């Protein structure tokens, strides 16, 4: 068994770590050493000292979900009084606000709502692309694609093809949690997508020419071995397709969830980020998850392997439902990047640099508070829903009334 020093030398030489070595380093290296090694990997991949971010908007088009994952505080059951679906006009308004602050993309994800058929998504994407041709749609994580495949009884590649034809630009890596079926069963998310099914959606998306991200939510019921297994499964698929642009990890947010429990600490986050940077040698970019960890740990992440500050959050709903709601606008993100000794640059989903911070180029409104998908108490139903067949009994009754 190699010593920690031998493992560290291996990482410094750019050699790939196997499962046993990665686990040993993760468990036994000091936090300082893990950070130094991860920072070395980052510096080799990004010798220019750039740290990027994207201005986009994280919109959750519906909170109605039949998956019922036990770590989720966001979802509502079909028929719940505070269940919502956003209307096309509401989404257009959100895009207008995003463009006003220099935004280039919508990160669109939502619950598995049985009353929104594939046609609704296709019509929405087409309507967005008609109004905003150069605006990007980074939408529908693998479990949502699987949900649509089941609902429409079409194979996953066909669903992806139809969504691309309607305007889908890329797929976010949500819903991965931990890609180990033992964990997924305990989290009640095996039914929405097994580990293989999640990876398979990404494989098909990459084959169809889409770039996607990959994520890991840790800190629920998984073991250290299972965290490493998750990383290795992502690395394996990346070897095969090269389709992942970035990896993002965050800790489970326990408040208001059925699973409950406690949140992982900041040190656990930094160690996990660092081992991910070391193991995922074929990923170009790692994001800092300041939305769950706060701005200060987010900034320190830049010394633990992250080279990207993720999204300038204009809106957030999922993490906020579980008790966390950190907010940084572009000015704050840039201040954190520059104060850590890096050069801040705006990017798109493909990590192409778009330019200097936009607030230095023109006047943009400051966004010091996060927007929500819907204002509290707004239970309006979008008018266009009546054109789409519902699957649930409640949905069918509602459509008859519309
Ligand atoms: S995590 Fe996603 S799929 Fe699971 S219950 Fe929440 S909204 Fe539904």
Short mmCIF file of C-alpha atoms and ligand atoms in Angstrom, two decimals:
data_model
loop_
_atom_site.label_atom_id
_atom_site.label_comp_id
_atom_site.label_asym_id
_atom_site.label_seq_id
_atom_site.Cartn_x
_atom_site.Cartn_y
_atom_site.Cartn_z
CA UNK A 1 0.00 0.00 0.00
CA UNK A 2 1.62 3.35 -1.05
CA UNK A 3 2.18 5.97 1.64
CA UNK A 4 0.36 9.33 1.55
CA UNK A 5 3.60 10.97 0.37
CA UNK A 6 3.86 8.46 -2.49
CA UNK A 7 0.24 9.11 -3.44
CA UNK A 8 0.84 12.87 -3.34
CA UNK A 9 3.86 12.46 -5.65
CA UNK A 10 1.71 10.44 -8.00
CA UNK A 11 -0.86 13.27 -8.18
CA UNK A 12 1.89 15.85 -8.68
CA UNK A 13 3.23 13.80 -11.60
CA UNK A 14 -0.25 13.85 -13.17
CA UNK A 15 -0.83 10.11 -12.77
CA UNK A 16 -4.33 8.74 -12.47
CA UNK A 17 -5.53 7.39 -9.10
CA UNK A 18 -7.50 4.15 -8.78
CA UNK A 19 -10.29 3.59 -6.26
CA UNK A 20 -8.08 2.36 -3.37
CA UNK A 21 -5.52 5.16 -3.75
CA UNK A 22 -8.21 7.85 -4.02
CA UNK A 23 -9.97 6.54 -0.92
CA UNK A 24 -6.74 6.39 1.04
CA UNK A 25 -5.86 9.97 0.12
CA UNK A 26 -9.40 11.21 0.82
CA UNK A 27 -9.44 9.58 4.26
CA UNK A 28 -5.91 10.12 5.45
CA UNK A 29 -4.29 13.14 3.77
CA UNK A 30 -4.41 16.37 5.75
CA UNK A 31 -6.87 18.98 4.51
CA UNK A 32 -3.94 21.25 3.68
CA UNK A 33 -2.29 18.57 1.54
CA UNK A 34 -5.52 17.73 -0.31
CA UNK A 35 -5.94 21.43 -1.07
CA UNK A 36 -2.36 21.79 -2.31
CA UNK A 37 -2.71 18.76 -4.60
CA UNK A 38 -6.07 19.88 -5.97
CA UNK A 39 -4.79 23.40 -6.51
CA UNK A 40 -1.86 21.92 -8.43
CA UNK A 41 -4.25 20.06 -10.74
CA UNK A 42 -6.28 23.26 -11.24
CA UNK A 43 -3.16 25.31 -11.99
CA UNK A 44 -1.97 22.77 -14.58
CA UNK A 45 -5.36 22.87 -16.30
CA UNK A 46 -5.79 26.65 -15.99
CA UNK A 47 -2.34 28.20 -15.98
CA UNK A 48 -3.79 31.58 -17.02
CA UNK A 49 -5.26 32.17 -13.53
CA UNK A 50 -8.75 32.80 -14.88
CA UNK A 51 -11.78 32.05 -12.73
CA UNK A 52 -15.01 32.11 -14.65
CA UNK A 53 -18.72 32.49 -13.89
CA UNK A 54 -21.92 32.59 -15.90
CA UNK A 55 -24.82 34.98 -15.70
CA UNK A 56 -27.90 32.82 -16.01
CA UNK A 57 -31.14 32.19 -14.20
CA UNK A 58 -32.05 29.04 -12.36
CA UNK A 59 -35.77 28.62 -12.97
CA UNK A 60 -37.89 25.76 -11.64
CA UNK A 61 -40.86 25.56 -13.99
CA UNK A 62 -42.92 23.34 -11.66
CA UNK A 63 -42.62 22.07 -8.10
CA UNK A 64 -45.17 19.29 -8.63
CA UNK A 65 -43.38 15.97 -8.53
CA UNK A 66 -44.31 12.32 -8.29
CA UNK A 67 -40.76 11.13 -7.53
CA UNK A 68 -40.86 12.03 -3.81
CA UNK A 69 -37.14 11.80 -3.04
CA UNK A 70 -36.76 11.86 0.74
CA UNK A 71 -33.93 14.45 0.69
CA UNK A 72 -36.01 17.02 -1.21
CA UNK A 73 -37.76 19.95 0.46
CA UNK A 74 -38.85 21.49 -2.83
CA UNK A 75 -41.47 19.19 -4.28
CA UNK A 76 -45.26 19.27 -3.80
CA UNK A 77 -47.66 16.42 -4.49
CA UNK A 78 -50.10 16.54 -7.37
CA UNK A 79 -53.08 18.65 -6.29
CA UNK A 80 -51.24 20.41 -3.41
CA UNK A 81 -52.50 23.97 -2.91
CA UNK A 82 -48.99 25.39 -3.24
CA UNK A 83 -48.09 23.29 -6.28
CA UNK A 84 -47.35 25.46 -9.33
CA UNK A 85 -46.56 25.42 -13.02
CA UNK A 86 -45.09 28.56 -14.55
CA UNK A 87 -46.79 30.00 -17.61
CA UNK A 88 -44.97 30.79 -20.85
CA UNK A 89 -45.45 34.54 -20.19
CA UNK A 90 -43.94 34.28 -16.72
CA UNK A 91 -40.94 32.52 -18.20
CA UNK A 92 -40.56 35.19 -20.90
CA UNK A 93 -40.59 37.86 -18.18
CA UNK A 94 -37.86 36.01 -16.30
CA UNK A 95 -35.78 35.82 -19.48
CA UNK A 96 -36.23 39.57 -20.07
CA UNK A 97 -34.97 40.25 -16.53
CA UNK A 98 -32.03 37.88 -17.08
CA UNK A 99 -31.02 39.58 -20.33
CA UNK A 100 -31.21 42.97 -18.56
CA UNK A 101 -28.39 41.94 -16.21
CA UNK A 102 -26.29 40.45 -19.02
CA UNK A 103 -27.59 36.88 -18.72
CA UNK A 104 -27.17 34.41 -21.56
CA UNK A 105 -29.04 31.30 -20.48
CA UNK A 106 -31.86 29.74 -18.54
CA UNK A 107 -31.09 26.76 -16.30
CA UNK A 108 -34.51 25.18 -16.43
CA UNK A 109 -35.36 22.26 -14.18
CA UNK A 110 -38.44 21.08 -12.36
CA UNK A 111 -40.41 18.32 -10.72
CA UNK A 112 -41.74 15.24 -12.49
CA UNK A 113 -45.17 16.63 -13.16
CA UNK A 114 -47.47 14.03 -14.75
CA UNK A 115 -49.64 16.78 -16.22
CA UNK A 116 -46.96 18.32 -18.45
CA UNK A 117 -46.54 16.18 -21.57
CA UNK A 118 -43.52 16.28 -23.89
CA UNK A 119 -45.44 18.59 -26.24
CA UNK A 120 -45.56 21.28 -23.51
CA UNK A 121 -41.75 21.29 -23.30
CA UNK A 122 -41.37 21.34 -27.08
CA UNK A 123 -43.80 24.24 -27.43
CA UNK A 124 -42.10 26.14 -24.60
CA UNK A 125 -38.61 25.66 -26.04
CA UNK A 126 -39.78 26.70 -29.52
CA UNK A 127 -41.56 29.76 -28.14
CA UNK A 128 -38.41 30.81 -26.24
CA UNK A 129 -36.17 30.30 -29.26
CA UNK A 130 -38.52 32.26 -31.50
CA UNK A 131 -38.49 35.24 -29.15
CA UNK A 132 -34.85 34.99 -28.03
CA UNK A 133 -32.92 33.18 -30.79
CA UNK A 134 -29.46 33.46 -29.22
CA UNK A 135 -30.56 32.79 -25.62
CA UNK A 136 -29.47 29.32 -24.42
CA UNK A 137 -31.54 26.57 -22.83
CA UNK A 138 -29.60 24.47 -20.34
CA UNK A 139 -32.51 22.30 -19.36
CA UNK A 140 -33.93 19.07 -17.97
CA UNK A 141 -31.66 16.91 -15.84
CA UNK A 142 -31.44 13.16 -16.69
CA UNK A 143 -34.29 12.09 -14.35
CA UNK A 144 -36.60 14.62 -16.05
CA UNK A 145 -35.63 13.20 -19.45
CA UNK A 146 -36.39 9.70 -18.16
CA UNK A 147 -39.71 10.92 -16.74
CA UNK A 148 -40.60 12.33 -20.18
CA UNK A 149 -39.52 9.12 -21.84
CA UNK A 150 -41.86 7.12 -19.58
CA UNK A 151 -44.71 9.61 -19.92
CA UNK A 152 -44.49 9.73 -23.71
CA UNK A 153 -43.51 6.06 -24.08
CA UNK A 154 -40.64 7.05 -26.32
CA UNK A 155 -37.05 5.86 -25.93
CA UNK A 156 -34.63 8.31 -24.26
CA UNK A 157 -32.66 9.05 -27.48
CA UNK A 158 -35.90 9.99 -29.25
CA UNK A 159 -36.91 12.32 -26.41
CA UNK A 160 -33.49 13.99 -26.53
CA UNK A 161 -33.71 14.33 -30.31
CA UNK A 162 -37.14 15.98 -30.09
CA UNK A 163 -35.99 18.35 -27.35
CA UNK A 164 -32.91 19.32 -29.38
CA UNK A 165 -35.12 19.97 -32.41
CA UNK A 166 -37.25 22.25 -30.21
CA UNK A 167 -34.25 24.23 -28.94
CA UNK A 168 -32.49 22.37 -26.12
CA UNK A 169 -28.82 23.45 -25.99
CA UNK A 170 -27.36 21.43 -23.12
CA UNK A 171 -28.33 19.26 -20.14
CA UNK A 172 -27.59 20.05 -16.48
CA UNK A 173 -26.20 17.24 -14.36
CA UNK A 174 -28.81 17.36 -11.61
CA UNK A 175 -30.44 14.31 -10.07
CA UNK A 176 -27.18 12.37 -9.84
CA UNK A 177 -27.05 12.51 -6.03
CA UNK A 178 -24.69 9.53 -5.54
CA UNK A 179 -24.48 7.18 -8.52
CA UNK A 180 -24.62 4.00 -6.46
CA UNK A 181 -27.89 2.09 -6.39
CA UNK A 182 -27.69 1.16 -2.69
CA UNK A 183 -27.68 4.85 -1.84
CA UNK A 184 -30.34 5.69 -4.41
CA UNK A 185 -32.72 3.13 -2.93
CA UNK A 186 -32.26 4.58 0.55
CA UNK A 187 -32.90 8.09 -0.79
CA UNK A 188 -36.04 6.96 -2.67
CA UNK A 189 -34.56 8.22 -5.92
CA UNK A 190 -33.76 4.87 -7.50
CA UNK A 191 -37.20 4.81 -9.11
CA UNK A 192 -36.68 8.14 -10.86
CA UNK A 193 -33.31 6.98 -12.23
CA UNK A 194 -30.89 4.21 -11.32
CA UNK A 195 -27.18 5.01 -11.53
CA UNK A 196 -26.96 3.31 -14.94
CA UNK A 197 -30.05 5.11 -16.23
CA UNK A 198 -28.65 8.52 -15.20
CA UNK A 199 -25.36 7.78 -16.93
CA UNK A 200 -27.15 6.44 -19.98
CA UNK A 201 -29.10 9.67 -20.51
CA UNK A 202 -25.80 11.54 -20.43
CA UNK A 203 -24.24 9.03 -22.83
CA UNK A 204 -27.10 9.54 -25.31
CA UNK A 205 -26.98 13.32 -24.88
CA UNK A 206 -23.23 13.37 -25.57
CA UNK A 207 -23.70 11.13 -28.60
CA UNK A 208 -26.37 13.51 -29.85
CA UNK A 209 -23.80 16.32 -29.66
CA UNK A 210 -24.93 18.00 -26.43
CA UNK A 211 -22.50 19.04 -23.71
CA UNK A 212 -23.64 18.46 -20.15
CA UNK A 213 -22.46 18.97 -16.60
CA UNK A 214 -22.15 16.39 -13.81
CA UNK A 215 -22.98 16.79 -10.14
CA UNK A 216 -22.71 15.02 -6.82
CA UNK A 217 -24.84 15.64 -3.75
CA UNK A 218 -23.06 14.10 -0.78
CA UNK A 219 -23.69 13.96 2.96
CA UNK A 220 -26.81 11.78 3.21
CA UNK A 221 -26.37 8.04 3.74
CA UNK A 222 -23.40 7.25 1.52
CA UNK A 223 -19.98 5.99 2.61
CA UNK A 224 -16.62 7.45 1.59
CA UNK A 225 -16.18 4.49 -0.77
CA UNK A 226 -19.47 5.37 -2.46
CA UNK A 227 -18.42 9.00 -2.97
CA UNK A 228 -15.27 7.74 -4.70
CA UNK A 229 -17.29 5.22 -6.73
CA UNK A 230 -19.51 8.09 -7.91
CA UNK A 231 -16.46 10.04 -9.11
CA UNK A 232 -15.02 7.00 -10.87
CA UNK A 233 -18.27 6.31 -12.72
CA UNK A 234 -18.27 9.91 -14.00
CA UNK A 235 -14.61 9.65 -15.00
CA UNK A 236 -15.32 6.44 -16.89
CA UNK A 237 -18.13 8.01 -18.93
CA UNK A 238 -16.01 11.09 -19.57
CA UNK A 239 -13.26 8.82 -20.95
CA UNK A 240 -15.86 7.32 -23.28
CA UNK A 241 -17.62 10.47 -24.53
CA UNK A 242 -15.74 13.60 -23.40
CA UNK A 243 -19.13 15.30 -23.15
CA UNK A 244 -19.00 16.76 -19.63
CA UNK A 245 -17.96 20.38 -19.39
CA UNK A 246 -17.83 20.62 -15.61
CA UNK A 247 -18.40 18.95 -12.27
CA UNK A 248 -20.26 20.51 -9.36
CA UNK A 249 -20.57 19.05 -5.88
CA UNK A 250 -22.65 20.28 -2.96
CA UNK A 251 -23.69 19.01 0.42
CA UNK A 252 -27.15 17.75 1.24
CA UNK A 253 -29.35 20.48 2.75
CA UNK A 254 -31.44 18.72 5.42
CA UNK A 255 -33.92 21.34 6.61
CA UNK A 256 -37.62 20.63 5.89
CA UNK A 257 -36.81 17.24 4.33
CA UNK A 258 -38.25 13.85 5.22
CA UNK A 259 -34.76 12.38 5.59
CA UNK A 260 -33.64 15.18 7.97
CA UNK A 261 -30.18 14.83 9.59
CA UNK A 262 -27.31 17.30 9.78
CA UNK A 263 -25.42 19.21 7.13
CA UNK A 264 -21.85 18.33 6.23
CA UNK A 265 -19.23 20.78 7.47
CA UNK A 266 -17.18 23.25 5.44
CA UNK A 267 -14.06 21.09 5.82
CA UNK A 268 -15.93 18.05 4.51
CA UNK A 269 -16.96 20.17 1.50
CA UNK A 270 -13.40 21.35 0.79
CA UNK A 271 -11.96 17.84 1.14
CA UNK A 272 -14.66 16.42 -1.15
CA UNK A 273 -14.10 19.15 -3.73
CA UNK A 274 -10.35 18.58 -3.60
CA UNK A 275 -10.56 14.79 -4.05
CA UNK A 276 -12.96 15.34 -6.94
CA UNK A 277 -10.44 17.68 -8.60
CA UNK A 278 -7.74 15.03 -8.13
CA UNK A 279 -9.80 12.04 -9.31
CA UNK A 280 -11.62 13.72 -12.22
CA UNK A 281 -8.46 14.22 -14.25
CA UNK A 282 -10.44 14.29 -17.51
CA UNK A 283 -12.79 17.13 -16.43
CA UNK A 284 -11.65 20.62 -17.37
CA UNK A 285 -13.76 22.57 -14.90
CA UNK A 286 -14.92 22.33 -11.30
CA UNK A 287 -17.45 24.77 -9.89
CA UNK A 288 -17.48 26.21 -6.39
CA UNK A 289 -20.89 25.72 -4.82
CA UNK A 290 -21.19 29.00 -2.92
CA UNK A 291 -25.00 28.74 -3.06
CA UNK A 292 -24.94 25.92 -0.52
CA UNK A 293 -21.63 26.72 1.24
CA UNK A 294 -21.88 30.51 1.41
CA UNK A 295 -19.67 33.09 -0.28
CA UNK A 296 -16.72 32.69 2.06
CA UNK A 297 -16.32 28.91 1.68
CA UNK A 298 -17.12 29.44 -2.02
CA UNK A 299 -14.13 31.75 -2.26
CA UNK A 300 -11.85 29.34 -0.37
CA UNK A 301 -12.95 26.64 -2.87
CA UNK A 302 -10.71 28.41 -5.39
CA UNK A 303 -7.74 27.11 -3.40
CA UNK A 304 -9.20 23.57 -3.29
CA UNK A 305 -9.54 22.85 -6.99
CA UNK A 306 -12.42 25.00 -8.23
CA UNK A 307 -11.80 27.27 -11.23
CA UNK A 308 -15.35 28.50 -11.67
CA UNK A 309 -17.83 30.32 -9.44
CA UNK A 310 -20.89 28.86 -11.17
CA UNK A 311 -23.84 31.06 -11.74
CA UNK A 312 -24.60 34.61 -10.72
CA UNK A 313 -27.81 33.63 -8.98
CA UNK A 314 -30.79 35.68 -9.94
CA UNK A 315 -33.29 33.13 -8.70
CA UNK A 316 -33.11 30.05 -6.50
CA UNK A 317 -35.87 27.79 -5.24
CA UNK A 318 -34.61 24.30 -4.43
CA UNK A 319 -31.82 24.99 -1.98
CA UNK A 320 -33.82 27.81 -0.43
CA UNK A 321 -36.68 25.36 0.29
CA UNK A 322 -34.16 23.40 2.39
CA UNK A 323 -33.07 26.42 4.38
CA UNK A 324 -30.02 27.81 2.52
CA UNK A 325 -30.27 31.09 0.64
CA UNK A 326 -26.97 32.77 -0.07
CA UNK A 327 -27.03 35.53 -2.63
CA UNK A 328 -24.20 37.12 -4.61
CA UNK A 329 -24.65 39.30 -7.65
CA UNK A 330 -21.97 39.80 -10.30
CA UNK A 331 -20.21 42.58 -8.36
CA UNK A 332 -19.86 40.33 -5.30
CA UNK A 333 -18.72 37.29 -7.28
CA UNK A 334 -16.06 39.31 -9.07
CA UNK A 335 -14.90 40.85 -5.77
CA UNK A 336 -14.48 37.36 -4.28
CA UNK A 337 -12.58 36.06 -7.34
CA UNK A 338 -10.21 39.04 -7.54
CA UNK A 339 -9.61 39.14 -3.82
CA UNK A 340 -8.47 35.50 -4.03
CA UNK A 341 -5.86 36.54 -6.60
CA UNK A 342 -7.56 35.40 -9.82
CA UNK A 343 -8.79 37.10 -12.97
CA UNK A 344 -12.60 37.12 -13.28
CA UNK A 345 -14.18 36.38 -16.65
CA UNK A 346 -17.76 35.82 -17.84
CA UNK A 347 -18.39 32.58 -19.73
CA UNK A 348 -21.10 30.58 -21.46
CA UNK A 349 -22.12 26.95 -20.76
CA UNK A 350 -19.28 25.70 -22.99
CA UNK A 351 -16.81 27.64 -20.84
CA UNK A 352 -15.92 29.96 -23.74
CA UNK A 353 -14.88 33.30 -22.23
CA UNK A 354 -17.41 35.98 -23.15
CA UNK A 355 -15.58 38.95 -21.68
CA UNK A 356 -14.82 41.08 -18.67
CA UNK A 357 -17.42 41.56 -15.94
CA UNK A 358 -20.44 43.16 -17.52
CA UNK A 359 -20.89 45.77 -14.78
CA UNK A 360 -17.56 47.27 -15.87
CA UNK A 361 -18.85 47.60 -19.42
CA UNK A 362 -22.28 49.05 -18.76
CA UNK A 363 -24.75 49.92 -16.02
CA UNK A 364 -26.62 46.84 -14.83
CA UNK A 365 -29.10 46.73 -11.96
CA UNK A 366 -27.68 45.22 -8.76
CA UNK A 367 -29.49 42.04 -7.68
CA UNK A 368 -29.12 41.89 -3.95
CA UNK A 369 -32.03 39.58 -3.31
CA UNK A 370 -32.86 36.28 -4.90
CA UNK A 371 -36.07 36.05 -6.86
CA UNK A 372 -38.37 33.05 -6.46
CA UNK A 373 -40.22 31.06 -9.09
CA UNK A 374 -43.57 32.31 -7.81
CA UNK A 375 -44.53 34.91 -5.24
CA UNK A 376 -45.97 33.34 -2.09
CA UNK A 377 -49.72 32.93 -2.35
CA UNK A 378 -49.83 33.13 -6.16
CA UNK A 379 -51.79 30.03 -7.17
CA UNK A 380 -52.71 31.13 -10.69
CA UNK A 381 -52.82 28.45 -13.39
CA UNK A 382 -51.26 29.29 -16.75
CA UNK A 383 -53.86 29.72 -19.43
CA UNK A 384 -52.09 27.59 -22.06
CA UNK A 385 -52.22 24.47 -19.83
CA UNK A 386 -55.72 23.72 -21.11
CA UNK A 387 -54.19 22.79 -24.50
CA UNK A 388 -52.26 19.88 -23.00
CA UNK A 389 -53.71 16.56 -21.82
CA UNK A 390 -53.24 15.83 -18.10
CA UNK A 391 -52.30 12.39 -16.78
CA UNK A 392 -53.29 12.70 -13.10
CA UNK A 393 -56.90 12.58 -11.93
CA UNK A 394 -56.61 16.03 -10.32
CA UNK A 395 -54.99 17.41 -13.45
CA UNK A 396 -57.80 16.03 -15.62
CA UNK A 397 -60.44 17.64 -13.38
CA UNK A 398 -58.63 20.98 -13.45
CA UNK A 399 -58.34 20.95 -17.23
CA UNK A 400 -62.08 20.31 -17.51
CA UNK A 401 -62.73 23.44 -15.41
CA UNK A 402 -60.34 25.57 -17.51
S1 LIG B 1 -35.32 16.01 -6.06
FE1 LIG B 1 -36.37 16.45 -7.98
S2 LIG B 1 -37.23 14.46 -8.56
FE2 LIG B 1 -36.76 14.32 -6.35
S3 LIG B 1 -38.69 14.93 -5.32
FE3 LIG B 1 -37.40 16.78 -5.54
S4 LIG B 1 -38.17 17.70 -7.43
FE4 LIG B 1 -38.83 15.58 -7.45
#
